[in-house]
Amino acid sequence: MTETPQTHTPPPPNGTGTADPAFAPYKPRSPEYRLAADALRGLRQDLFTDAFAYRPLPRRAVDGPVVRRLGGRFREYASWTPHALIAAAAFLALLVSSTTHGGGNLGLLVGLLTLAPVVLTMVRPVLAFWASLVATLIATVLDGSYSDWPWPPGAFFAHLVVLAVVAIRTRPRTAAWMWALTAVYGFFAESLFGWNHYTANTAPMLVVSALLLLAITVWHIRREAEQEVTAQQTVTAVERSRRTLLEERTTIARELHDVVAHHMSVVAIQAEAAPYRVENPPPELERAFATIRENAVAALTELRRVLGVVRAEDYEAPDAPQPTLADLDALLANVRDAGLDAGRTVTGAVRELPQGVELSAYRIVQEALSNTLRHAPGASARVEIGYVLGGLGVRIVNGPPPEPSLVKPSPGAGHGITGMRERVSMLNGEMTAGPTDDGGYEVTVFLPVPATSEDDA
């Protein structure tokens, strides 16, 4: 037997796994190489790719402590303060350049060259830096003097203004690249063409610009820190208010449980024990007390469900289903046991509706019948449910009380009707409520239900 040796070719750098001898083995890059590559990539992005980016200088905010005290027109003027300062600096650069070149057409030309980059910082800041270097070179060639090389006085001042404005409007990395390119320009200008000049001002330019850019960088860092602190304080305030709200809700839930649940429990216990205190109670009395106990227990269940929602934001509702229109028979039987003659009429094709519509309709009927028991004892009531194509119609109407003089004032505060309207408004429905001609009361509700494909079919 002969064994054939196998040669494994390393994968190409693109990770395709193709065994091609043309690909050389992949060598990981050193951290220094990656750092230099990232730096060059940042230089290309900041000063070349975004060189012609249009970034108009925004107006100053007028919500400061000093500007806020000014009048309407003066506050409008104050918002243009950054533009006015840059324009003043540009005019000053024009004056310095024109005076140092003896005035005349040459001085005016050099002054306009130094003015243009400063004005350009208000719309294209990165392009203004390159324009400042070009204007400095042209102004130096037109100057013809043997001092202040390679920055004449006007160009020196204008370039400092451009560096400052661009550094304020961009980020510290861009300012560092501008300072480095300024140093490169000054080094080559002095080394190649500065041999026949008396004085060179590259070193003063680099020192002054470095101090200026350092101050602006510190300002940037401080402003970012203040914004971060402000954002953190806002989050803390929101969390504090949220925690306070939860504590208040817990306190309210505790008070409600201590007051309402206690009394409802007493009612349930007394209703259960009452038949045993009477010898041979009639069946009607036992049935009435049983109904009272069932209502009290149901009210306790609903109360605990609501208090659970109030106590904690992450409360999980119990698995017990919410009441729907299918439970109206039990509700009507309950109010009949309480002495209300209530009937129900259903029109249209009965179908399953969204849970919110079913629950809201049930609660509205429940509240309307409760109002009838409270405000018109002994009266009859009628519940009408209409299933139509566009939604659900509900009408609850009761007659006048047989003995109006026996009706006692109700201690309610009128929250029942308000609660009905809130439920209807939440579902974008319509509701009318008011007395009838015969002295009764009527509640009419329409709850819209979006048509589904099954309904259309």
Coordinates of C-alpha atoms in Angstrom, one line a residue, residues 76-375:
E76 CA -35.2 87.9 17.5
Y77 CA -32.0 89.9 16.9
A78 CA -30.2 87.9 19.7
S79 CA -30.9 84.6 17.9
W80 CA -28.5 85.9 15.1
T81 CA -25.6 86.5 17.5
P82 CA -23.4 83.7 16.1
H83 CA -23.8 85.0 12.5
A84 CA -23.1 88.5 13.6
L85 CA -19.9 87.5 15.4
I86 CA -18.5 85.6 12.4
A87 CA -19.4 88.5 10.1
A88 CA -17.6 90.9 12.5
A89 CA -14.5 88.6 12.5
A90 CA -14.6 88.4 8.7
F91 CA -14.7 92.2 8.4
L92 CA -11.8 92.6 10.9
A93 CA -9.8 90.1 8.8
L94 CA -10.6 92.3 5.7
L95 CA -9.4 95.4 7.5
V96 CA -6.1 93.8 8.7
S97 CA -5.3 92.4 5.3
S98 CA -6.1 95.5 3.4
T99 CA -4.1 97.8 5.7
T100 CA -1.0 95.6 5.9
H101 CA -0.8 95.5 2.1
G102 CA -0.9 99.2 1.7
G103 CA -4.5 99.5 0.7
G104 CA -5.5 100.0 -2.9
N105 CA -6.7 97.3 -5.2
L106 CA -4.1 94.8 -4.1
G107 CA -5.0 95.3 -0.4
L108 CA -8.7 94.9 -1.2
L109 CA -8.1 91.7 -3.2
V110 CA -6.1 90.2 -0.4
G111 CA -8.7 91.3 2.1
L112 CA -11.5 89.6 0.1
L113 CA -9.4 86.4 0.0
T114 CA -9.0 86.3 3.7
L115 CA -12.7 87.3 4.3
A116 CA -14.2 84.6 2.1
P117 CA -13.1 81.5 4.2
V118 CA -14.5 83.1 7.4
V119 CA -17.9 83.7 5.8
L120 CA -17.9 80.2 4.3
T121 CA -17.7 78.7 7.8
M122 CA -21.5 79.6 8.2
V123 CA -22.6 77.2 5.4
R124 CA -19.7 74.7 4.5
P125 CA -17.3 74.6 7.5
V126 CA -14.9 71.9 6.3
L127 CA -14.6 73.5 2.8
A128 CA -13.8 76.8 4.6
F129 CA -10.7 75.2 6.1
W130 CA -9.4 74.2 2.7
A131 CA -10.3 77.6 1.3
S132 CA -8.4 79.3 4.2
L133 CA -5.2 77.4 3.2
V134 CA -5.6 78.3 -0.4
A135 CA -6.3 81.9 0.4
T136 CA -3.3 82.0 2.7
L137 CA -1.1 80.7 -0.1
I138 CA -2.4 83.2 -2.6
A139 CA -2.1 86.1 -0.1
T140 CA 1.5 85.1 0.7
V141 CA 2.4 85.1 -3.0
L142 CA 0.8 88.5 -3.5
D143 CA 2.3 89.9 -0.3
G144 CA 5.9 90.1 -1.5
S145 CA 7.3 91.1 1.9
Y146 CA 10.2 89.4 3.7
S147 CA 8.6 88.9 7.0
D148 CA 5.6 87.0 8.5
W149 CA 6.1 83.9 6.5
P150 CA 4.0 81.9 5.6
W151 CA 1.0 83.6 7.2
P152 CA 0.5 87.4 6.6
P153 CA -1.2 89.2 9.5
G154 CA -4.7 89.1 7.9
A155 CA -4.4 85.4 6.8
F156 CA -3.0 84.6 10.3
F157 CA -6.1 86.0 12.0
A158 CA -8.5 84.6 9.4
H159 CA -7.1 81.1 9.7
L160 CA -7.4 81.2 13.5
V161 CA -11.0 82.2 13.2
V162 CA -11.7 79.5 10.7
L163 CA -10.1 76.8 12.9
A164 CA -12.1 78.0 15.9
V165 CA -15.4 78.1 14.1
V166 CA -15.0 74.8 12.4
A167 CA -13.8 73.2 15.6
I168 CA -16.9 74.5 17.4
R169 CA -19.2 73.3 14.6
T170 CA -17.6 69.8 14.2
R171 CA -16.0 67.4 16.6
P172 CA -12.5 67.3 18.3
R173 CA -11.2 64.7 15.8
T174 CA -11.8 67.1 12.9
A175 CA -10.1 69.9 14.8
A176 CA -7.0 67.6 15.4
W177 CA -6.8 66.8 11.7
M178 CA -7.0 70.5 10.8
W179 CA -4.3 71.4 13.2
A180 CA -2.1 68.6 11.8
L181 CA -2.6 69.7 8.2
T182 CA -1.9 73.3 9.3
A183 CA 1.4 72.1 10.8
V184 CA 2.3 70.2 7.6
Y185 CA 1.6 73.3 5.4
G186 CA 3.7 75.5 7.6
F187 CA 6.6 73.0 7.7
F188 CA 6.8 72.7 3.9
A189 CA 6.2 76.4 3.3
E190 CA 9.2 77.3 5.7
S191 CA 11.4 74.5 4.5
L192 CA 11.0 75.0 0.7
F193 CA 10.3 78.8 0.4
G194 CA 11.2 80.4 3.7
W195 CA 14.9 80.7 3.2
N196 CA 14.8 84.4 2.0
H197 CA 12.4 85.7 4.7
Y198 CA 13.4 87.4 7.9
T199 CA 10.8 85.9 10.2
A200 CA 8.6 82.8 10.2
N201 CA 5.4 82.5 12.1
T202 CA 4.5 78.8 11.8
A203 CA 5.4 78.1 15.5
P204 CA 3.3 81.0 16.8
M205 CA 0.4 79.8 14.6
L206 CA 0.7 76.2 15.9
V207 CA 1.0 77.3 19.6
V208 CA -1.9 79.7 19.4
S209 CA -4.2 77.4 17.4
A210 CA -3.3 74.5 19.7
L211 CA -4.4 76.5 22.8
L212 CA -7.5 77.7 21.0
L213 CA -8.5 74.2 19.9
L214 CA -7.7 72.7 23.3
A215 CA -10.1 75.2 24.9
I216 CA -12.8 74.3 22.4
T217 CA -12.2 70.6 22.9
V218 CA -12.6 71.1 26.7
W219 CA -15.8 73.0 26.0
H220 CA -17.1 70.1 23.8
I221 CA -16.3 67.6 26.5
R222 CA -18.0 69.7 29.2
R223 CA -21.1 70.2 27.1
E224 CA -21.4 66.5 26.4
A225 CA -21.0 65.8 30.1
E226 CA -23.7 68.3 30.9
Q227 CA -26.0 66.8 28.3
E228 CA -25.3 63.3 29.7
V229 CA -25.9 64.5 33.3
T230 CA -29.1 66.3 32.2
A231 CA -30.4 63.1 30.5
Q232 CA -29.5 61.1 33.5
Q233 CA -31.3 63.5 35.8
T234 CA -34.3 63.4 33.5
V235 CA -34.3 59.6 33.7
T236 CA -33.9 59.7 37.4
A237 CA -36.8 62.2 37.8
V238 CA -39.0 60.0 35.6
E239 CA -38.1 56.9 37.7
R240 CA -38.7 58.8 40.9
S241 CA -42.1 60.1 39.8
R242 CA -43.0 56.6 38.6
R243 CA -42.0 55.1 41.9
T244 CA -44.0 57.8 43.7
L245 CA -47.0 57.0 41.6
L246 CA -46.7 53.3 42.3
E247 CA -46.4 54.0 46.0
E248 CA -49.5 56.2 45.9
R249 CA -51.4 53.5 43.9
T250 CA -50.4 50.9 46.5
T251 CA -51.6 53.2 49.3
I252 CA -54.9 53.7 47.5
A253 CA -55.3 50.0 46.9
R254 CA -54.6 49.3 50.6
E255 CA -57.1 51.8 51.7
L256 CA -59.8 50.5 49.3
H257 CA -59.2 47.0 50.4
D258 CA -59.3 47.8 54.1
V259 CA -62.6 49.8 53.7
V260 CA -64.6 48.3 50.9
A261 CA -63.5 44.6 51.1
H262 CA -64.1 44.5 54.9
H263 CA -67.7 45.8 54.5
M264 CA -68.4 43.5 51.6
S265 CA -67.1 40.5 53.5
V266 CA -69.4 41.4 56.4
V267 CA -72.4 41.7 54.0
A268 CA -71.6 38.2 52.6
I269 CA -71.2 36.6 56.0
Q270 CA -74.4 38.2 57.4
A271 CA -76.4 37.2 54.3
E272 CA -75.2 33.6 54.7
A273 CA -76.0 33.5 58.4
A274 CA -79.3 35.4 58.3
P275 CA -81.6 32.4 57.2
Y276 CA -80.4 30.4 60.2
R277 CA -81.6 33.1 62.6
V278 CA -85.2 32.7 61.5
E279 CA -87.2 29.5 62.3
N280 CA -88.6 28.0 59.1
P281 CA -87.7 30.9 56.8
P282 CA -89.7 31.1 53.6
P283 CA -88.0 30.0 50.3
E284 CA -88.2 33.5 49.0
L285 CA -86.2 34.8 51.9
E286 CA -83.5 32.2 51.6
R287 CA -83.3 32.9 47.9
A288 CA -82.9 36.6 48.5
F289 CA -80.2 36.2 51.0
A290 CA -78.4 33.7 48.7
T291 CA -78.5 36.3 45.9
I292 CA -77.1 39.0 48.3
R293 CA -74.2 36.7 49.2
E294 CA -73.5 35.9 45.6
N295 CA -73.4 39.5 44.7
A296 CA -71.2 40.4 47.6
V297 CA -68.7 37.6 46.7
A298 CA -68.8 38.6 43.0
A299 CA -68.1 42.2 44.0
L300 CA -65.2 41.1 46.2
T301 CA -63.7 39.2 43.2
E302 CA -64.0 42.2 40.9
L303 CA -62.5 44.4 43.7
R304 CA -59.5 42.2 44.1
R305 CA -59.0 42.1 40.3
V306 CA -59.0 45.9 40.1
L307 CA -56.8 46.3 43.2
G308 CA -54.3 43.9 41.7
V309 CA -54.0 46.2 38.7
V310 CA -53.6 49.2 40.9
R311 CA -51.1 47.7 43.2
A312 CA -48.4 46.9 40.7
E313 CA -47.6 47.7 37.1
D314 CA -46.5 44.2 36.3
Y315 CA -49.6 42.6 37.8
E316 CA -50.9 39.6 35.9
A317 CA -54.7 39.5 35.6
P318 CA -56.3 36.2 36.7
D319 CA -57.3 33.7 34.2
A320 CA -61.0 34.1 34.9
P321 CA -62.8 35.3 31.7
Q322 CA -64.3 38.8 31.5
P323 CA -68.1 39.0 31.2
T324 CA -69.6 39.2 27.7
L325 CA -73.0 39.6 26.2
A326 CA -73.5 35.9 26.6
D327 CA -73.7 36.5 30.4
L328 CA -76.6 38.9 30.1
D329 CA -79.1 36.2 31.1
A330 CA -77.3 35.7 34.5
L331 CA -77.2 39.5 34.9
L332 CA -80.9 39.9 34.2
A333 CA -81.7 37.0 36.6
N334 CA -79.7 38.7 39.3
V335 CA -81.6 42.0 38.9
R336 CA -84.9 40.2 38.8
D337 CA -84.1 38.6 42.2
A338 CA -83.4 42.2 43.4
G339 CA -87.0 43.2 42.4
L340 CA -86.5 44.7 38.9
D341 CA -88.7 43.4 36.1
A342 CA -86.2 43.3 33.3
G343 CA -86.5 41.8 29.9
R344 CA -84.2 41.4 26.9
T345 CA -84.7 41.6 23.1
V346 CA -82.1 40.6 20.6
T347 CA -82.3 41.6 16.9
G348 CA -79.9 40.8 14.0
A349 CA -77.6 37.9 13.5
V350 CA -75.8 37.1 16.8
R351 CA -72.1 36.8 16.2
E352 CA -68.9 37.0 18.2
L353 CA -67.6 40.5 18.7
P354 CA -64.2 41.8 19.8
Q355 CA -63.6 41.3 23.5
G356 CA -63.5 45.1 24.2
V357 CA -66.8 45.6 22.6
E358 CA -68.4 42.7 24.4
L359 CA -67.1 43.8 27.8
S360 CA -68.0 47.4 27.3
A361 CA -71.6 46.5 26.3
Y362 CA -72.0 44.2 29.3
R363 CA -70.7 46.9 31.7
I364 CA -73.0 49.6 30.2
V365 CA -76.0 47.3 30.6
Q366 CA -74.9 46.5 34.1
E367 CA -74.5 50.1 35.1
A368 CA -77.8 51.1 33.5
L369 CA -79.7 48.4 35.3
S370 CA -78.0 49.4 38.6
N371 CA -79.1 53.0 38.1
T372 CA -82.7 51.8 37.5
L373 CA -82.6 49.8 40.8
R374 CA -81.2 52.8 42.6
H375 CA -83.2 55.7 41.1

